[in-house]
PDB file of C-alpha atoms in Angstrom:
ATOM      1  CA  UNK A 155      18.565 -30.498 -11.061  1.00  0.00           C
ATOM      2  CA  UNK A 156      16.588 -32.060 -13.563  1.00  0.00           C
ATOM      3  CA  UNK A 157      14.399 -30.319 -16.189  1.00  0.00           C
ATOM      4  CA  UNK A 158      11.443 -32.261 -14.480  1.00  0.00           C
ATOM      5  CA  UNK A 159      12.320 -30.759 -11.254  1.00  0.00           C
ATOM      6  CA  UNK A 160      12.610 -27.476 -12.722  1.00  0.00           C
ATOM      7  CA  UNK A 161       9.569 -27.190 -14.229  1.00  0.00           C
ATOM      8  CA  UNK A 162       8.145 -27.797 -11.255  1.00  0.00           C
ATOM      9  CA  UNK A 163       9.306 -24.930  -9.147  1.00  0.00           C
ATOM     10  CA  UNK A 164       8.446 -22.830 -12.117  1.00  0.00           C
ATOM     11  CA  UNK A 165       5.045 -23.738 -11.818  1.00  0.00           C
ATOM     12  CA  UNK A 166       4.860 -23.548  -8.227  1.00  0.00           C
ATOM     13  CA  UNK A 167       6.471 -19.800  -8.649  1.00  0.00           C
ATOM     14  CA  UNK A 168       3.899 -19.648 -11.133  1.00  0.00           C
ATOM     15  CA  UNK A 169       1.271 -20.391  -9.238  1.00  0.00           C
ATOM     16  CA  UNK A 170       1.933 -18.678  -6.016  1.00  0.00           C
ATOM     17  CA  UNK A 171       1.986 -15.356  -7.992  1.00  0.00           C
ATOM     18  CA  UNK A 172      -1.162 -15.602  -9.443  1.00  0.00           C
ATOM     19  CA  UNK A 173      -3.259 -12.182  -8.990  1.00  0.00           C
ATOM     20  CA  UNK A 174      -0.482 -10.212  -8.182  1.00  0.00           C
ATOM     21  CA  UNK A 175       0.318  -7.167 -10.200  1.00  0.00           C
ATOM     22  CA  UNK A 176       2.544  -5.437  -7.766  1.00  0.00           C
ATOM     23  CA  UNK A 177       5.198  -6.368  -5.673  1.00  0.00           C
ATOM     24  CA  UNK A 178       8.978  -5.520  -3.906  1.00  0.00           C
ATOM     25  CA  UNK A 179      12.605  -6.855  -4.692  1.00  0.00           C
ATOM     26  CA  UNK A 180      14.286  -7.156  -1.479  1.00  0.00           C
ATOM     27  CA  UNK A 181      17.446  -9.496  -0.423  1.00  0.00           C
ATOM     28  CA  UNK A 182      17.955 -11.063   2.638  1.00  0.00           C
ATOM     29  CA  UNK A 183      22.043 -11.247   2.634  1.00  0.00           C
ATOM     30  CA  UNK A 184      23.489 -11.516   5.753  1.00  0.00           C
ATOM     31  CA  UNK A 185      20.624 -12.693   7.779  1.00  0.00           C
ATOM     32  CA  UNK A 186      20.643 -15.496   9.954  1.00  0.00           C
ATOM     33  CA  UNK A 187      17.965 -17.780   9.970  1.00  0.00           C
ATOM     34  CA  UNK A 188      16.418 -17.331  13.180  1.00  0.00           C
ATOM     35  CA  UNK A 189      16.710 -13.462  12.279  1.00  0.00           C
ATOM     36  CA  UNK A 190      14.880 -14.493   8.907  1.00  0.00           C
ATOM     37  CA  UNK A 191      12.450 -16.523  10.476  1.00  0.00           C
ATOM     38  CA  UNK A 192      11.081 -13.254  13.096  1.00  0.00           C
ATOM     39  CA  UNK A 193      11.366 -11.407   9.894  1.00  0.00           C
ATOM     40  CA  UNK A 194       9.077 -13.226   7.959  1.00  0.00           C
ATOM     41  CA  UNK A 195       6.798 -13.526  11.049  1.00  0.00           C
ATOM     42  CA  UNK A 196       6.631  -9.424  11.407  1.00  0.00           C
ATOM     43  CA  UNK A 197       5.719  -9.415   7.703  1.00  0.00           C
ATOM     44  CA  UNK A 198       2.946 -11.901   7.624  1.00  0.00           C
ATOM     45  CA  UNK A 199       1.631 -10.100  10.588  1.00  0.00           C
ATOM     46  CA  UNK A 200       0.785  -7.666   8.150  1.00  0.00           C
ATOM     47  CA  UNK A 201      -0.320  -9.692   5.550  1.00  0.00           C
ATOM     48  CA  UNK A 202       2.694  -9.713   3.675  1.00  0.00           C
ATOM     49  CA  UNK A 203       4.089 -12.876   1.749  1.00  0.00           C
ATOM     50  CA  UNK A 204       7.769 -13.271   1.224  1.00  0.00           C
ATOM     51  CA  UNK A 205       9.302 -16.191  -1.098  1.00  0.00           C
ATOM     52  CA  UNK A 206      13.168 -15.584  -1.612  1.00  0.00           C
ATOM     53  CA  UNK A 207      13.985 -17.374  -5.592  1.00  0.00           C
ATOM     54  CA  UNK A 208      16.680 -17.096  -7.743  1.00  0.00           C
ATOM     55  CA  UNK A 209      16.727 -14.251 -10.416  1.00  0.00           C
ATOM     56  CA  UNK A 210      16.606 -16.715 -13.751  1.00  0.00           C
ATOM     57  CA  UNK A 211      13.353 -18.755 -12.019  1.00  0.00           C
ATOM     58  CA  UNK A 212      11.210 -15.955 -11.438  1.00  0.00           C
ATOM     59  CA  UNK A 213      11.824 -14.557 -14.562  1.00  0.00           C
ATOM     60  CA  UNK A 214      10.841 -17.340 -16.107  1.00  0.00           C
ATOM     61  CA  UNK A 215       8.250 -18.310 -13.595  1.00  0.00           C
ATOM     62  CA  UNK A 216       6.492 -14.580 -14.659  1.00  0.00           C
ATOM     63  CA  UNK A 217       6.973 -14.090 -18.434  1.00  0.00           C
ATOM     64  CA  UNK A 218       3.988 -12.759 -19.741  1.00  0.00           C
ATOM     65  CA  UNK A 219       2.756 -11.299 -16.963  1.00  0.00           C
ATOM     66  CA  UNK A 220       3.001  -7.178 -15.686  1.00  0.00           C
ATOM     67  CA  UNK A 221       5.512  -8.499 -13.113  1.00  0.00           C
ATOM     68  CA  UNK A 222       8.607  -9.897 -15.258  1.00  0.00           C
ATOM     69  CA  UNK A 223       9.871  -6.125 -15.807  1.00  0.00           C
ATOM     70  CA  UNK A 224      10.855  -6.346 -12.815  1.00  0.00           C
ATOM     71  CA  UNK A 225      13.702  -8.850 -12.987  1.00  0.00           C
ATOM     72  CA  UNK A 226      15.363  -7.125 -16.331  1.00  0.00           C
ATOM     73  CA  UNK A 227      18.868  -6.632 -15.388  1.00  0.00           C
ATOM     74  CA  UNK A 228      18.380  -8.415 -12.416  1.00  0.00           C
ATOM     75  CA  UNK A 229      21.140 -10.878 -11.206  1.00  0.00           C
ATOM     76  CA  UNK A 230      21.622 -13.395  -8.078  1.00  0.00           C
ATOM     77  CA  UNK A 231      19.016 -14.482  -5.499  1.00  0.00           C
ATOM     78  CA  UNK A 232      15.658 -11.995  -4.390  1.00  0.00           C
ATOM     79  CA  UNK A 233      13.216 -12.491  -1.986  1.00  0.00           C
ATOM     80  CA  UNK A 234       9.657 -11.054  -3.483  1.00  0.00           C
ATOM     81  CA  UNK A 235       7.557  -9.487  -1.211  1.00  0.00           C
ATOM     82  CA  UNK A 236       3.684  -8.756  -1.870  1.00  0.00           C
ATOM     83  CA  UNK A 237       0.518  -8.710  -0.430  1.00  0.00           C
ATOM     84  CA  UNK A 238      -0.894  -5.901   2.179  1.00  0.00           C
ATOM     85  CA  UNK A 239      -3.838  -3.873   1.548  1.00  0.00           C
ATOM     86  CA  UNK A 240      -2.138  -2.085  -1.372  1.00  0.00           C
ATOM     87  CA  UNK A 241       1.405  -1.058  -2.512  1.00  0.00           C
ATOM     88  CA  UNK A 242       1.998   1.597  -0.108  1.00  0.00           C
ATOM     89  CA  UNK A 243       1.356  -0.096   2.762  1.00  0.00           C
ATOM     90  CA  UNK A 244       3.408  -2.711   1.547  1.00  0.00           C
ATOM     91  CA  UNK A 245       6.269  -0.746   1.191  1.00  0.00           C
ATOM     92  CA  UNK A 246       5.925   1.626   4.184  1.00  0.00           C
ATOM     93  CA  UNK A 247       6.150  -2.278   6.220  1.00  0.00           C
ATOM     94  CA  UNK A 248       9.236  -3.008   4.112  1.00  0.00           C
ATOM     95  CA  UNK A 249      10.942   0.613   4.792  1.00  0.00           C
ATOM     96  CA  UNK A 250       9.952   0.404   8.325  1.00  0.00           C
ATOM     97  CA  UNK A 251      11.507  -2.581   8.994  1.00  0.00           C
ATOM     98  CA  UNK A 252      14.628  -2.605   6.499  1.00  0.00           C
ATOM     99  CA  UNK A 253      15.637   0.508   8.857  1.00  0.00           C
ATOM    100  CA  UNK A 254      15.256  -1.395  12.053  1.00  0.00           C
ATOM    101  CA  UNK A 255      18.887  -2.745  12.986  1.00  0.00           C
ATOM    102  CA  UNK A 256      17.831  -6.078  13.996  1.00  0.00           C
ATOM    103  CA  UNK A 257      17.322  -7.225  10.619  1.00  0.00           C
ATOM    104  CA  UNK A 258      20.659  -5.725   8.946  1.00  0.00           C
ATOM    105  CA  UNK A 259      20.968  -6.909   5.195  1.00  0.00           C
ATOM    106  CA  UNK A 260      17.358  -7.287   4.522  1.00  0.00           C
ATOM    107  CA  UNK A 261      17.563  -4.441   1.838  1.00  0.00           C
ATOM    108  CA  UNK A 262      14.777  -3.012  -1.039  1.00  0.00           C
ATOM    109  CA  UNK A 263      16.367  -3.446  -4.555  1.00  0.00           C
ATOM    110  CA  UNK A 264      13.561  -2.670  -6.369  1.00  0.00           C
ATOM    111  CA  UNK A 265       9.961  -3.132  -6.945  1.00  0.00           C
ATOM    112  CA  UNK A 266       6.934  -3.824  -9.877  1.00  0.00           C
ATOM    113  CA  UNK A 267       3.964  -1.732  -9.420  1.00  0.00           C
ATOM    114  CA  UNK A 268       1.140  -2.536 -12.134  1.00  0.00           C
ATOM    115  CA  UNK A 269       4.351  -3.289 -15.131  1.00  0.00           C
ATOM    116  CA  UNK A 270       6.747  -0.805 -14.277  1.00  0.00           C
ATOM    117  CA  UNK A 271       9.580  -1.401 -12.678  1.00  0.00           C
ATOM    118  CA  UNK A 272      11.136   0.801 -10.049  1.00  0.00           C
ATOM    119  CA  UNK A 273      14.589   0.992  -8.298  1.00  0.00           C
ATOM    120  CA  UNK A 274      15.189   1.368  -4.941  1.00  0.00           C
ATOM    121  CA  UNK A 275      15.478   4.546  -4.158  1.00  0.00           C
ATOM    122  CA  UNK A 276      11.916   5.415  -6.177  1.00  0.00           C
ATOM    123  CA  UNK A 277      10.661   1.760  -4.613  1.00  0.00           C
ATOM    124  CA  UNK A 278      11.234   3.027  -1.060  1.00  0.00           C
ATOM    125  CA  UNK A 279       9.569   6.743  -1.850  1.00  0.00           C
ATOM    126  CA  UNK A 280       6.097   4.571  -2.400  1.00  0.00           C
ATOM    127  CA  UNK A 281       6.025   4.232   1.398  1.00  0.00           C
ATOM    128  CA  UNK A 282       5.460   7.984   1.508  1.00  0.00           C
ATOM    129  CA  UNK A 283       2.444   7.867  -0.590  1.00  0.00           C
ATOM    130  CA  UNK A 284      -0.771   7.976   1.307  1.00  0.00           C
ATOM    131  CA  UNK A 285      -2.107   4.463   1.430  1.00  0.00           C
ATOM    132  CA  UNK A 286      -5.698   3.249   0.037  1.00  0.00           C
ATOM    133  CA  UNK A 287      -7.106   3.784   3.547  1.00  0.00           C
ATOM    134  CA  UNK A 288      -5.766   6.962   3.965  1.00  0.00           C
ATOM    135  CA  UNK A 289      -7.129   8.378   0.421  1.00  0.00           C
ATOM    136  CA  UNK A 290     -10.266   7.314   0.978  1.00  0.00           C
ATOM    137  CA  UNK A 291      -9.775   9.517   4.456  1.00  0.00           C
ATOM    138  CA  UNK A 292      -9.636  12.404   2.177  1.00  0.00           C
ATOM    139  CA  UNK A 293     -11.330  12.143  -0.057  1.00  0.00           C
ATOM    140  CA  UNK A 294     -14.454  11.499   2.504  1.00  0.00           C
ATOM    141  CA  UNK A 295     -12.994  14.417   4.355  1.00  0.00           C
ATOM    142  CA  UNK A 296     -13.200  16.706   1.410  1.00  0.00           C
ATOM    143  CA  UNK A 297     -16.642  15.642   0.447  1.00  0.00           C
ATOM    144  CA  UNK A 298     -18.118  15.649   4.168  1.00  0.00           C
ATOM    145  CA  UNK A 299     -15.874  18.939   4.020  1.00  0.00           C
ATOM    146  CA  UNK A 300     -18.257  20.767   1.540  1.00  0.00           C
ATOM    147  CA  UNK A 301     -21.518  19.204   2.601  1.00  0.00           C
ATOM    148  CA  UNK A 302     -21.074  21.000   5.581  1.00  0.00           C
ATOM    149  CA  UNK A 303     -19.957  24.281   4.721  1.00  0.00           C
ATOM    150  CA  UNK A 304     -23.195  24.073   2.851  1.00  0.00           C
ATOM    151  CA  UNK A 305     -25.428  22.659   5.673  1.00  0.00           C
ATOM    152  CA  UNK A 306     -23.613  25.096   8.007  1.00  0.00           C
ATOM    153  CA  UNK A 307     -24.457  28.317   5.124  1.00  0.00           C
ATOM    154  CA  UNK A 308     -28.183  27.420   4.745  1.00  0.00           C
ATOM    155  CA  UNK A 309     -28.726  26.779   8.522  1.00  0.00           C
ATOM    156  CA  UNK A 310     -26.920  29.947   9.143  1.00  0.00           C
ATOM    157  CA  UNK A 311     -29.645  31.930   7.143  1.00  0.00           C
ATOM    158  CA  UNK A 312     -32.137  29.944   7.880  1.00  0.00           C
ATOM    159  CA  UNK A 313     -31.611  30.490  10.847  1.00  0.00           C
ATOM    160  CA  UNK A 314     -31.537  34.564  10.841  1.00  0.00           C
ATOM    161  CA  UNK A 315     -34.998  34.427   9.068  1.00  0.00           C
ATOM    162  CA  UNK A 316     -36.352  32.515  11.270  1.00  0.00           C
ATOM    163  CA  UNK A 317     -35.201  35.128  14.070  1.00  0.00           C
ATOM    164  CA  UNK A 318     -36.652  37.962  12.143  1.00  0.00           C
ATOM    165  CA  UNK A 319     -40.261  36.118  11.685  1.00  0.00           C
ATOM    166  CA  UNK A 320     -39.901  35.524  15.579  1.00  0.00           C
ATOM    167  CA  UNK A 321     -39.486  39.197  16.431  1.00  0.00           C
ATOM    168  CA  UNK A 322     -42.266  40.309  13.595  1.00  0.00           C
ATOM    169  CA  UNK A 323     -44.622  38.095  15.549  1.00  0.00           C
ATOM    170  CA  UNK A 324     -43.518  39.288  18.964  1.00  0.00           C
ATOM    171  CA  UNK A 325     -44.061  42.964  18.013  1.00  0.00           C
ATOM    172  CA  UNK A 326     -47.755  42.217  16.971  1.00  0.00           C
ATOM    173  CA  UNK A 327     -48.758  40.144  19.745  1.00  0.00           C
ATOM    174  CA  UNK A 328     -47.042  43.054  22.141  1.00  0.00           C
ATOM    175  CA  UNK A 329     -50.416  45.242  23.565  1.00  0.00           C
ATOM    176  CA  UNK A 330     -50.589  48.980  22.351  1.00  0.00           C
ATOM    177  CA  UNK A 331     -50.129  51.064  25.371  1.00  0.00           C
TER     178      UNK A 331
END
């Protein structure tokens, strides 16, 4: 392959990775292609992009940028998988389906989350971590949490005040016998 040609898939690696800062090594060995092809289909379901290049390319294709610590000490062919909401939902997808049978040899190797790299053992604990969605949950749950405790505490008394004032006023109003 020419130098010509080369340059050119760098730039198209280049290009296509633009804006991302986070992303998962995975390898596709063993797959057939029809297998591949319903794989990639599941994963753009979910928004998830997946561009299988050789080790040496994308390492070139991304010096300079947070993600080329992740191919240190890499070797042979990846597939890079990004995209999702966030991380974590990202690499819950990936876990999910690298333990479903059907797609046998599509394995995590590794992943770069904002310039750090991660193996894959640490790459597939991410999918425990709540996602984006799911923080905001609770966080909003926490806050709506205390905002009612403290509606719930003023109305409370309020509300027993009120009672007394009620009773006060029934007592006068009541006729002396």
């Amino acid at each position: 392959m020419s130098k010509f040609v080369k340059q050119l898939l760098m730039n198209g690696v280049k290009n296509r990775l633009t804006d991302v800062n986070s992303l998962m090594l995975v390898t596709l060995t063993g797959i057939s292609a029809k297998v591949t092809h319903t794989l990639r289909g599941a994963l753009a379901e979910k928004g998830i992009q997946v561009m299988v290049v050789k080790n040496s390319a994308a390492k070139r294709a991304t010096e300079g940028t947070p993600l080329s610590v992740g191919f240190d000490g890499m070797a042979g062919s990846y597939a890079l998988c990004w995209g999702a909401t966030d991380i974590v939902a990202l690499a819950k997808e990936v876990v999910k389906l690298s333990k479903d049978k059907a797609y046998k040899g599509f394995e995590i190797k590794g992943a770069v989350i904002d310039g750090e790299a991660y193996d894959a053992v640490t790459a597939a604990e991410v999918s425990k971590w709540p996602t984006r969605e799911e923080q905001i949950a609770i966080i909003m749950g926490q806050i709506v949490g205390v905002g009612s405790k403290l509606s719930g505490q003023l109305i409370g008394s309020g509300g027993a005040l009120v009672s007394q004032f009620k009773q006060l006023a029934e007592k006068e109003e009541a006729p002396v016998a």
